[in-house]
CSV table of C-alpha atoms and ligand atoms in Angstrom, one decimal:
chain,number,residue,atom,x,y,z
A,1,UNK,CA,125.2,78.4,69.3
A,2,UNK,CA,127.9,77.5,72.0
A,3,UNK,CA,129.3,80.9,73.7
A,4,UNK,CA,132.6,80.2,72.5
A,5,UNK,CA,131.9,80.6,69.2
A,6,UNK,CA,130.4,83.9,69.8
A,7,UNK,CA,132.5,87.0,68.9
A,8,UNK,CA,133.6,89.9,71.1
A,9,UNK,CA,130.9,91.5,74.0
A,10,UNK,CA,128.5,88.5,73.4
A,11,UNK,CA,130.7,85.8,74.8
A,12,UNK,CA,133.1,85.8,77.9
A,13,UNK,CA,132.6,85.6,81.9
A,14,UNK,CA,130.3,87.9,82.1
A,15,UNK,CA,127.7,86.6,78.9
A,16,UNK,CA,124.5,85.7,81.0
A,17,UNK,CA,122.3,83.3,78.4
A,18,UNK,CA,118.6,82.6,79.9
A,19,UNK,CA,117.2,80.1,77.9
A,20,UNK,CA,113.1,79.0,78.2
A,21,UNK,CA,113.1,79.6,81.9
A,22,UNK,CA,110.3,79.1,84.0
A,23,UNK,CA,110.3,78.9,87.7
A,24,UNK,CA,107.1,77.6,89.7
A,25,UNK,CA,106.9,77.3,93.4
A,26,UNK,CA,104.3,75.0,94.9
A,27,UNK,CA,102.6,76.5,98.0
A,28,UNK,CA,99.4,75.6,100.2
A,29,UNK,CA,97.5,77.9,98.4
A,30,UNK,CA,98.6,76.2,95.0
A,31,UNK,CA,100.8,76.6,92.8
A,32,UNK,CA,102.9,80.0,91.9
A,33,UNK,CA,104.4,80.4,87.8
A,34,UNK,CA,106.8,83.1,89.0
A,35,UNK,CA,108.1,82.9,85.8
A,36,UNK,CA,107.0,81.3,82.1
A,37,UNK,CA,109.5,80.7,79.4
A,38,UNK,CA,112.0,84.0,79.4
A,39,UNK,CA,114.3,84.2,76.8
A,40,UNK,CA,117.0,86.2,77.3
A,41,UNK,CA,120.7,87.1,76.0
A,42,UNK,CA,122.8,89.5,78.5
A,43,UNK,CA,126.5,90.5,76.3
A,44,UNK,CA,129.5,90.7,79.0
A,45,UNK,CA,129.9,94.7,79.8
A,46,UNK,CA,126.8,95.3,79.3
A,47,UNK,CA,124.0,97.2,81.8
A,48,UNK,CA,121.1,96.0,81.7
A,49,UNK,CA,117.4,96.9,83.8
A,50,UNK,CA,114.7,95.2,84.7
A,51,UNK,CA,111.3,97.0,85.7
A,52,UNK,CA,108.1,95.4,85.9
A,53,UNK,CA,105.2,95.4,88.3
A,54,UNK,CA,105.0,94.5,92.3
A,55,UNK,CA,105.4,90.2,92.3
A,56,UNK,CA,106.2,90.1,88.1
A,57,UNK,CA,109.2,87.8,88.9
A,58,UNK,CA,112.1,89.9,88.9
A,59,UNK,CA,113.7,89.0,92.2
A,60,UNK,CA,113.2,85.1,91.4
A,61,UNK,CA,114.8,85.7,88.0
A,62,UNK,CA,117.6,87.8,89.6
A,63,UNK,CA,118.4,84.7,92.0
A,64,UNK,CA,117.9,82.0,89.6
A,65,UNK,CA,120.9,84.2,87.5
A,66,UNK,CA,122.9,83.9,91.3
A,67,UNK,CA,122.0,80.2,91.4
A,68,UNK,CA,120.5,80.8,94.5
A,69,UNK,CA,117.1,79.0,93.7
A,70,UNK,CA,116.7,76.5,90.5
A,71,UNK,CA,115.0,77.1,87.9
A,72,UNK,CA,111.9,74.7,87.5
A,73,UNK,CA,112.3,74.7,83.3
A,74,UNK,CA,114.9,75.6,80.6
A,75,UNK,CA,118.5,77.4,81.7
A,76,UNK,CA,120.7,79.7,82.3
A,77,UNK,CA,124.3,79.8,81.6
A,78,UNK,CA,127.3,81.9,82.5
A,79,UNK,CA,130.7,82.4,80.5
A,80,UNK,CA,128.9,79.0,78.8
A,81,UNK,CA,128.4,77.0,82.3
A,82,UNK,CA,125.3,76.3,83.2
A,83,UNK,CA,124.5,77.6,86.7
A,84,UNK,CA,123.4,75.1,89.3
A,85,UNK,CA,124.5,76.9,92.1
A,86,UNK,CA,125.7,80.6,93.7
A,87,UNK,CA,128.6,80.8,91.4
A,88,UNK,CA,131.8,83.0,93.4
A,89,UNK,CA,132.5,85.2,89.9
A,90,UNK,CA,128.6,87.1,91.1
A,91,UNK,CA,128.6,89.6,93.3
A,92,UNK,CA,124.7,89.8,94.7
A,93,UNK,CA,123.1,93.4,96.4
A,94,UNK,CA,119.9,92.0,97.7
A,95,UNK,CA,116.3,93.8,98.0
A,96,UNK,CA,117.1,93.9,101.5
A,97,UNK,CA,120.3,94.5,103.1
A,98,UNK,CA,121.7,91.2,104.5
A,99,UNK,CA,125.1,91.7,106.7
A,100,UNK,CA,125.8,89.7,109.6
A,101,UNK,CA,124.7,91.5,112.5
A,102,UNK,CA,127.6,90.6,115.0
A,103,UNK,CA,130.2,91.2,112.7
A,104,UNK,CA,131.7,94.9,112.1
A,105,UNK,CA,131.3,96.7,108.7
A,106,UNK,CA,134.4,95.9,107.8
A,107,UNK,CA,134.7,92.4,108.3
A,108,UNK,CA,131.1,92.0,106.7
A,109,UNK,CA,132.7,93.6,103.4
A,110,UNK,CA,135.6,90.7,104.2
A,111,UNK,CA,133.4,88.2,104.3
A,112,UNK,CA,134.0,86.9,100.5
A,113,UNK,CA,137.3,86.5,100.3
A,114,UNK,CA,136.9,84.1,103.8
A,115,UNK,CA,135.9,81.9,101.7
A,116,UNK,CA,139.4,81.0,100.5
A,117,UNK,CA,141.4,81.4,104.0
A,118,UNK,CA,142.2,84.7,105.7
A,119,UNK,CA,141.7,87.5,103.9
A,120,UNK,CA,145.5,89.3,102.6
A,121,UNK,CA,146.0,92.7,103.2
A,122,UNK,CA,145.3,93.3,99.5
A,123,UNK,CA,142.0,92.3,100.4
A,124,UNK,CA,141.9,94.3,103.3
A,125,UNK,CA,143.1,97.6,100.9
A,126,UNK,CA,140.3,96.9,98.8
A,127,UNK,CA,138.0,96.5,101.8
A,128,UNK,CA,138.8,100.1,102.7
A,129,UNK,CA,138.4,101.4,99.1
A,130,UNK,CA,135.0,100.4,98.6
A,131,UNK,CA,133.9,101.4,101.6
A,132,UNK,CA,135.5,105.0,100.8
A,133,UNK,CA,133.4,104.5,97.4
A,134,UNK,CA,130.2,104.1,99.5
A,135,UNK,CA,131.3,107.1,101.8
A,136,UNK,CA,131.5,104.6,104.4
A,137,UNK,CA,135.4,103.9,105.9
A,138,UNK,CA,134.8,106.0,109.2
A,139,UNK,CA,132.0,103.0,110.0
A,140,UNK,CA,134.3,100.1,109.5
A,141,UNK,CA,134.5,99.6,113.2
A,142,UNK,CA,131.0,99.4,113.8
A,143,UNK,CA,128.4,96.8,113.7
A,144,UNK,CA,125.1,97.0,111.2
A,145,UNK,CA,122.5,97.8,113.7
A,146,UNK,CA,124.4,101.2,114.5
A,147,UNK,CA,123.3,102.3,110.8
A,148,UNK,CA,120.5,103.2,109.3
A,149,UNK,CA,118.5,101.5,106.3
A,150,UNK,CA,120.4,103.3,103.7
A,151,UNK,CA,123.9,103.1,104.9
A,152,UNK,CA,123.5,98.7,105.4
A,153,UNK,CA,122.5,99.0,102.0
A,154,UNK,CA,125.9,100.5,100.6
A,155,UNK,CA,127.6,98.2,103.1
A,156,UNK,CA,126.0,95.6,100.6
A,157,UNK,CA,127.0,97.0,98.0
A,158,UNK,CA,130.4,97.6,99.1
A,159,UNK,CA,130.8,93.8,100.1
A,160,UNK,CA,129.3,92.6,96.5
A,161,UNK,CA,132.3,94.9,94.9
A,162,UNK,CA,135.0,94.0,96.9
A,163,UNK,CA,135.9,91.1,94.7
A,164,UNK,CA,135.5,92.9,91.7
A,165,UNK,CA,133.1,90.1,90.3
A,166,UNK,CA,132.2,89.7,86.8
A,167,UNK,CA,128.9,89.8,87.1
A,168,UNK,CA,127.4,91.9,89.4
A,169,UNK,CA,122.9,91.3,90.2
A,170,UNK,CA,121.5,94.5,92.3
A,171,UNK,CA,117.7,93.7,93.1
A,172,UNK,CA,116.9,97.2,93.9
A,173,UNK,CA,119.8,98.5,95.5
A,174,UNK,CA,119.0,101.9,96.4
A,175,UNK,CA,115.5,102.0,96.8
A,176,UNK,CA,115.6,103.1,100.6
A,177,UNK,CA,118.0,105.6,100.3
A,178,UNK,CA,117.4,109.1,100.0
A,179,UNK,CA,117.4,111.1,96.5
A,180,UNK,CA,120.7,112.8,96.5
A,181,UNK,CA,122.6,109.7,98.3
A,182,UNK,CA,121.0,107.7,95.4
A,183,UNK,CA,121.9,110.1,92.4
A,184,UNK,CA,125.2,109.7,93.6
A,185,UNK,CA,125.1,106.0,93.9
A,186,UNK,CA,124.1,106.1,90.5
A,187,UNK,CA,126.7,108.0,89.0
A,188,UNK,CA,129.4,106.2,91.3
A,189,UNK,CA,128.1,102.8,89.8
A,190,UNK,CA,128.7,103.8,86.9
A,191,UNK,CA,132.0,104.8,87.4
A,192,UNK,CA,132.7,100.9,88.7
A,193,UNK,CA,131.0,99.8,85.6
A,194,UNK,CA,133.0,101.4,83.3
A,195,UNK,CA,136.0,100.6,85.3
A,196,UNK,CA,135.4,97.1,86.5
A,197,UNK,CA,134.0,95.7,82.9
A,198,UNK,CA,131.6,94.0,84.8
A,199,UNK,CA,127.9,92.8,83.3
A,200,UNK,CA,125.2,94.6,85.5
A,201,UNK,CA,121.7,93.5,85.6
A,202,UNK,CA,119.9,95.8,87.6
A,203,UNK,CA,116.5,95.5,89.1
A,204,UNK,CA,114.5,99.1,90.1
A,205,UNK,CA,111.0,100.1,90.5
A,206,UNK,CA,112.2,103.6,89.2
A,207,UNK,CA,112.0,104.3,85.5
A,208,UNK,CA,114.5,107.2,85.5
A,209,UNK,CA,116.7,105.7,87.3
A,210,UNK,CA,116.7,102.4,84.6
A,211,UNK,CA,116.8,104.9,81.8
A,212,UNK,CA,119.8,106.8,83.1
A,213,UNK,CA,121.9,103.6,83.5
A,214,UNK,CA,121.3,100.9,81.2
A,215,UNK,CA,122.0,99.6,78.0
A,216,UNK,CA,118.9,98.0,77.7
A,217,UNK,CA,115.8,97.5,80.1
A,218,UNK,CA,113.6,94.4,80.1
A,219,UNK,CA,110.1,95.4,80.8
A,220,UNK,CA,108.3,92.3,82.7
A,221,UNK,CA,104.6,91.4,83.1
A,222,UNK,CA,102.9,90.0,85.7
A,223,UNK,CA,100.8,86.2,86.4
A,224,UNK,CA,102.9,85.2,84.7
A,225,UNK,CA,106.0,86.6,85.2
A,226,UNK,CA,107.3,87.3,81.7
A,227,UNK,CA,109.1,89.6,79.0
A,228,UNK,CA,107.1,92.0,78.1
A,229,UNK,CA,109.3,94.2,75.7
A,230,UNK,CA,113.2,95.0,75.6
A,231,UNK,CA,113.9,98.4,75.2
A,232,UNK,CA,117.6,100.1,74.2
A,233,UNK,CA,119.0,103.3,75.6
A,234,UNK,CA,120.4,104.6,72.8
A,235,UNK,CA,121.3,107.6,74.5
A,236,UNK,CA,125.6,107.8,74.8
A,237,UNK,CA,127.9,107.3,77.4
A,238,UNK,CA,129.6,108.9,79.3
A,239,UNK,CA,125.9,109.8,81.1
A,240,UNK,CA,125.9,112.6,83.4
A,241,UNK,CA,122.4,113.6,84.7
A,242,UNK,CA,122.8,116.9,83.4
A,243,UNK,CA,123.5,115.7,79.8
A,244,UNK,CA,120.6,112.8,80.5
A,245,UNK,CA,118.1,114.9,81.8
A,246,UNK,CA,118.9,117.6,78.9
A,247,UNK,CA,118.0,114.6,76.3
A,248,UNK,CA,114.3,114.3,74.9
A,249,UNK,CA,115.0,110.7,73.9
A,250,UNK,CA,115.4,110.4,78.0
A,251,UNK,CA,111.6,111.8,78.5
A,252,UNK,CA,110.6,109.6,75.3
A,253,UNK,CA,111.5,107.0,76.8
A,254,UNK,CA,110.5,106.9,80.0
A,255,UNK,CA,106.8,108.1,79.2
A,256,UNK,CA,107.2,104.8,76.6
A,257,UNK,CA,107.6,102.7,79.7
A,258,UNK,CA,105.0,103.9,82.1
A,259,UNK,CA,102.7,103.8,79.2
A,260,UNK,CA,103.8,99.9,79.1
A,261,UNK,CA,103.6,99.3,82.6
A,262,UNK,CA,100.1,100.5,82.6
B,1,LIG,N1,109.9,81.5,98.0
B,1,LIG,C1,108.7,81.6,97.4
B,1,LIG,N2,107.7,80.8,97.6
B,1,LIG,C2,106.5,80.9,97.0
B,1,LIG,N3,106.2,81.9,96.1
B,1,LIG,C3,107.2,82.8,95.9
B,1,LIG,C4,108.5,82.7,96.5
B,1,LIG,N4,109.2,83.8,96.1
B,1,LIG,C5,108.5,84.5,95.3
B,1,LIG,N5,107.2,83.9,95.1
B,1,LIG,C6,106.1,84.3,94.3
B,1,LIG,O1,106.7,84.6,93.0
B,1,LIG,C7,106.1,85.8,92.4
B,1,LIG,C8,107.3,86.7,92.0
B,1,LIG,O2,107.9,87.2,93.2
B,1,LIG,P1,109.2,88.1,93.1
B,1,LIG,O3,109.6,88.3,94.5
B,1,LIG,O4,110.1,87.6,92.1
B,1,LIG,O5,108.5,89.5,92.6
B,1,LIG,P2,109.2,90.9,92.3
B,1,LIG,O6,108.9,91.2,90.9
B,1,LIG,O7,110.6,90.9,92.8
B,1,LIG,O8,108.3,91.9,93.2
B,1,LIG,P3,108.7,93.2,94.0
B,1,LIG,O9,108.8,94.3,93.0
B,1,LIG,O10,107.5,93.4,95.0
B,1,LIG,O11,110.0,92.9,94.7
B,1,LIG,C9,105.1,86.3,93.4
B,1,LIG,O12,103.8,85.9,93.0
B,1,LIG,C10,105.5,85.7,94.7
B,1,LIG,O13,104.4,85.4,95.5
B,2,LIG,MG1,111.6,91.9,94.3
């Protein structure tokens, strides 16, 4: 079925379609199936996890969805096209923060719209309002290395909003960052989520955490990497953690995915 012909939340810019994907990297040591035949169908708008173990796959399946690395078998397609390369409509948070060390905060959120000239000062307005979102403006003058872990990593995240993609992949975003910095990440992405109409997929080592913001969470397995189960949320939005954490279906659910991950 061509995407076009799909109604509503399942088609559109933001409709990720993984189809029989496997990815194998050939090493030294032999070869690595990072990932065997994952079948998957993400709707536009919608928020969606993926937890699995230590090595399961889910950073190579978050950057074969950015086009960053190809996929050795099968496809994936976006808004219908099949990706064969990092596709400007993505915004990417990687595992690890990566900003360009010589550059200042603000013109590392910039960076994306260089890519078309000089950035407008409508880009540079929206510079400064994600960086407010991350609680970040009164950095913008200074360079990466004169912030901590925590606060490169909401630069990131700052830089993969500020062109409001369609599509936004966030291999554990907030992982080094404290509990209450990462709460309110949480509930401030969100926020953008529900705002920006963008697909999230979502990658976190923390089951609360994929519980509290999804739609659905994939579960992976390891050697090879591969989907385990899908799981919904059927718990309703808006989500606040007091309403979340109030909810038994919350605790059901998250002791169902530890049970699977064990
Ligand atoms: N560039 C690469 N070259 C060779 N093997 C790789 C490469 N990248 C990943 N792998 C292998 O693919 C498998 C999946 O790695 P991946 O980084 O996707 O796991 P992950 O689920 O993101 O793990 P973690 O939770 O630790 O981040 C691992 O066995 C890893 O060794
Ligand atoms: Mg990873």
């Amino acid at each position: 079925m061509s995407s076009e012909s799909l109604p509503g939340q399942l088609s559109g810019r933001g409709h990720i379609e993984i189809e029989g994907v496997s990815k194998v990297f050939a090493s030294m040591a032999g070869d690595i199936t990072a990932l065997e035949r994952i079948d998957f169908d993400i709707a536009s708008r919608e928020f969606v996890s993926i937890v699995g173990p230590s090595g399961c796959g889910k950073s190579t399946l978050l950057r074969c969805i950015g086009g960053l690395i190809p996929v050795s078998d099968g496809a994936i397609r976006i808004g219908g096209d099949v990706v064969t390369e990092p596709d400007p409509r993505i915004g990417y948070v990687f595992q690890k923060a990566v900003l360009l060390p010589w550059r200042t905060v603000e013109n590392n959120v910039l960076l994306p719209f260089e890519i078309k000239g000089k950035p407008s000062s409508a880009d540079r307005a929206k510079a400064q309002e994600v960086l407010e979102m991350v609680g970040l403006w009164e950095y913008h003058k200074h360079r990466p290395g004169e912030l901590s872990g925590g606060m490169q990593q909401r630069v990131s995240v700052a830089r993969a909003l500020v062109t409001q993609p369609s599509i936004l992949l966030m291999d554990e975003p907030f992982g080094a960052l404290d509990a209450q910095t990462r709460d309110s990440m949480n509930v401030e992405l969100l926020r953008i989520w529900q705002e920006a109409q963008t697909t999230v997929v979502f990658v976190t080592h923390d089951i609360g955490e994929a519980v509290f913001l999804s739609d659905r969470i994939m579960v992976m397995a390891a050697r090879p990497g591969r989907v385990h189960d899908v799981i919904d949320v059927d718990i309703e939005r808006p989500r606040s953690f007091e309403k979340v954490e109030a909810d038994e279906r919350f605790w059901a659910l998250r002791q169902r995915i530890r049970e699977e991950l064990h």
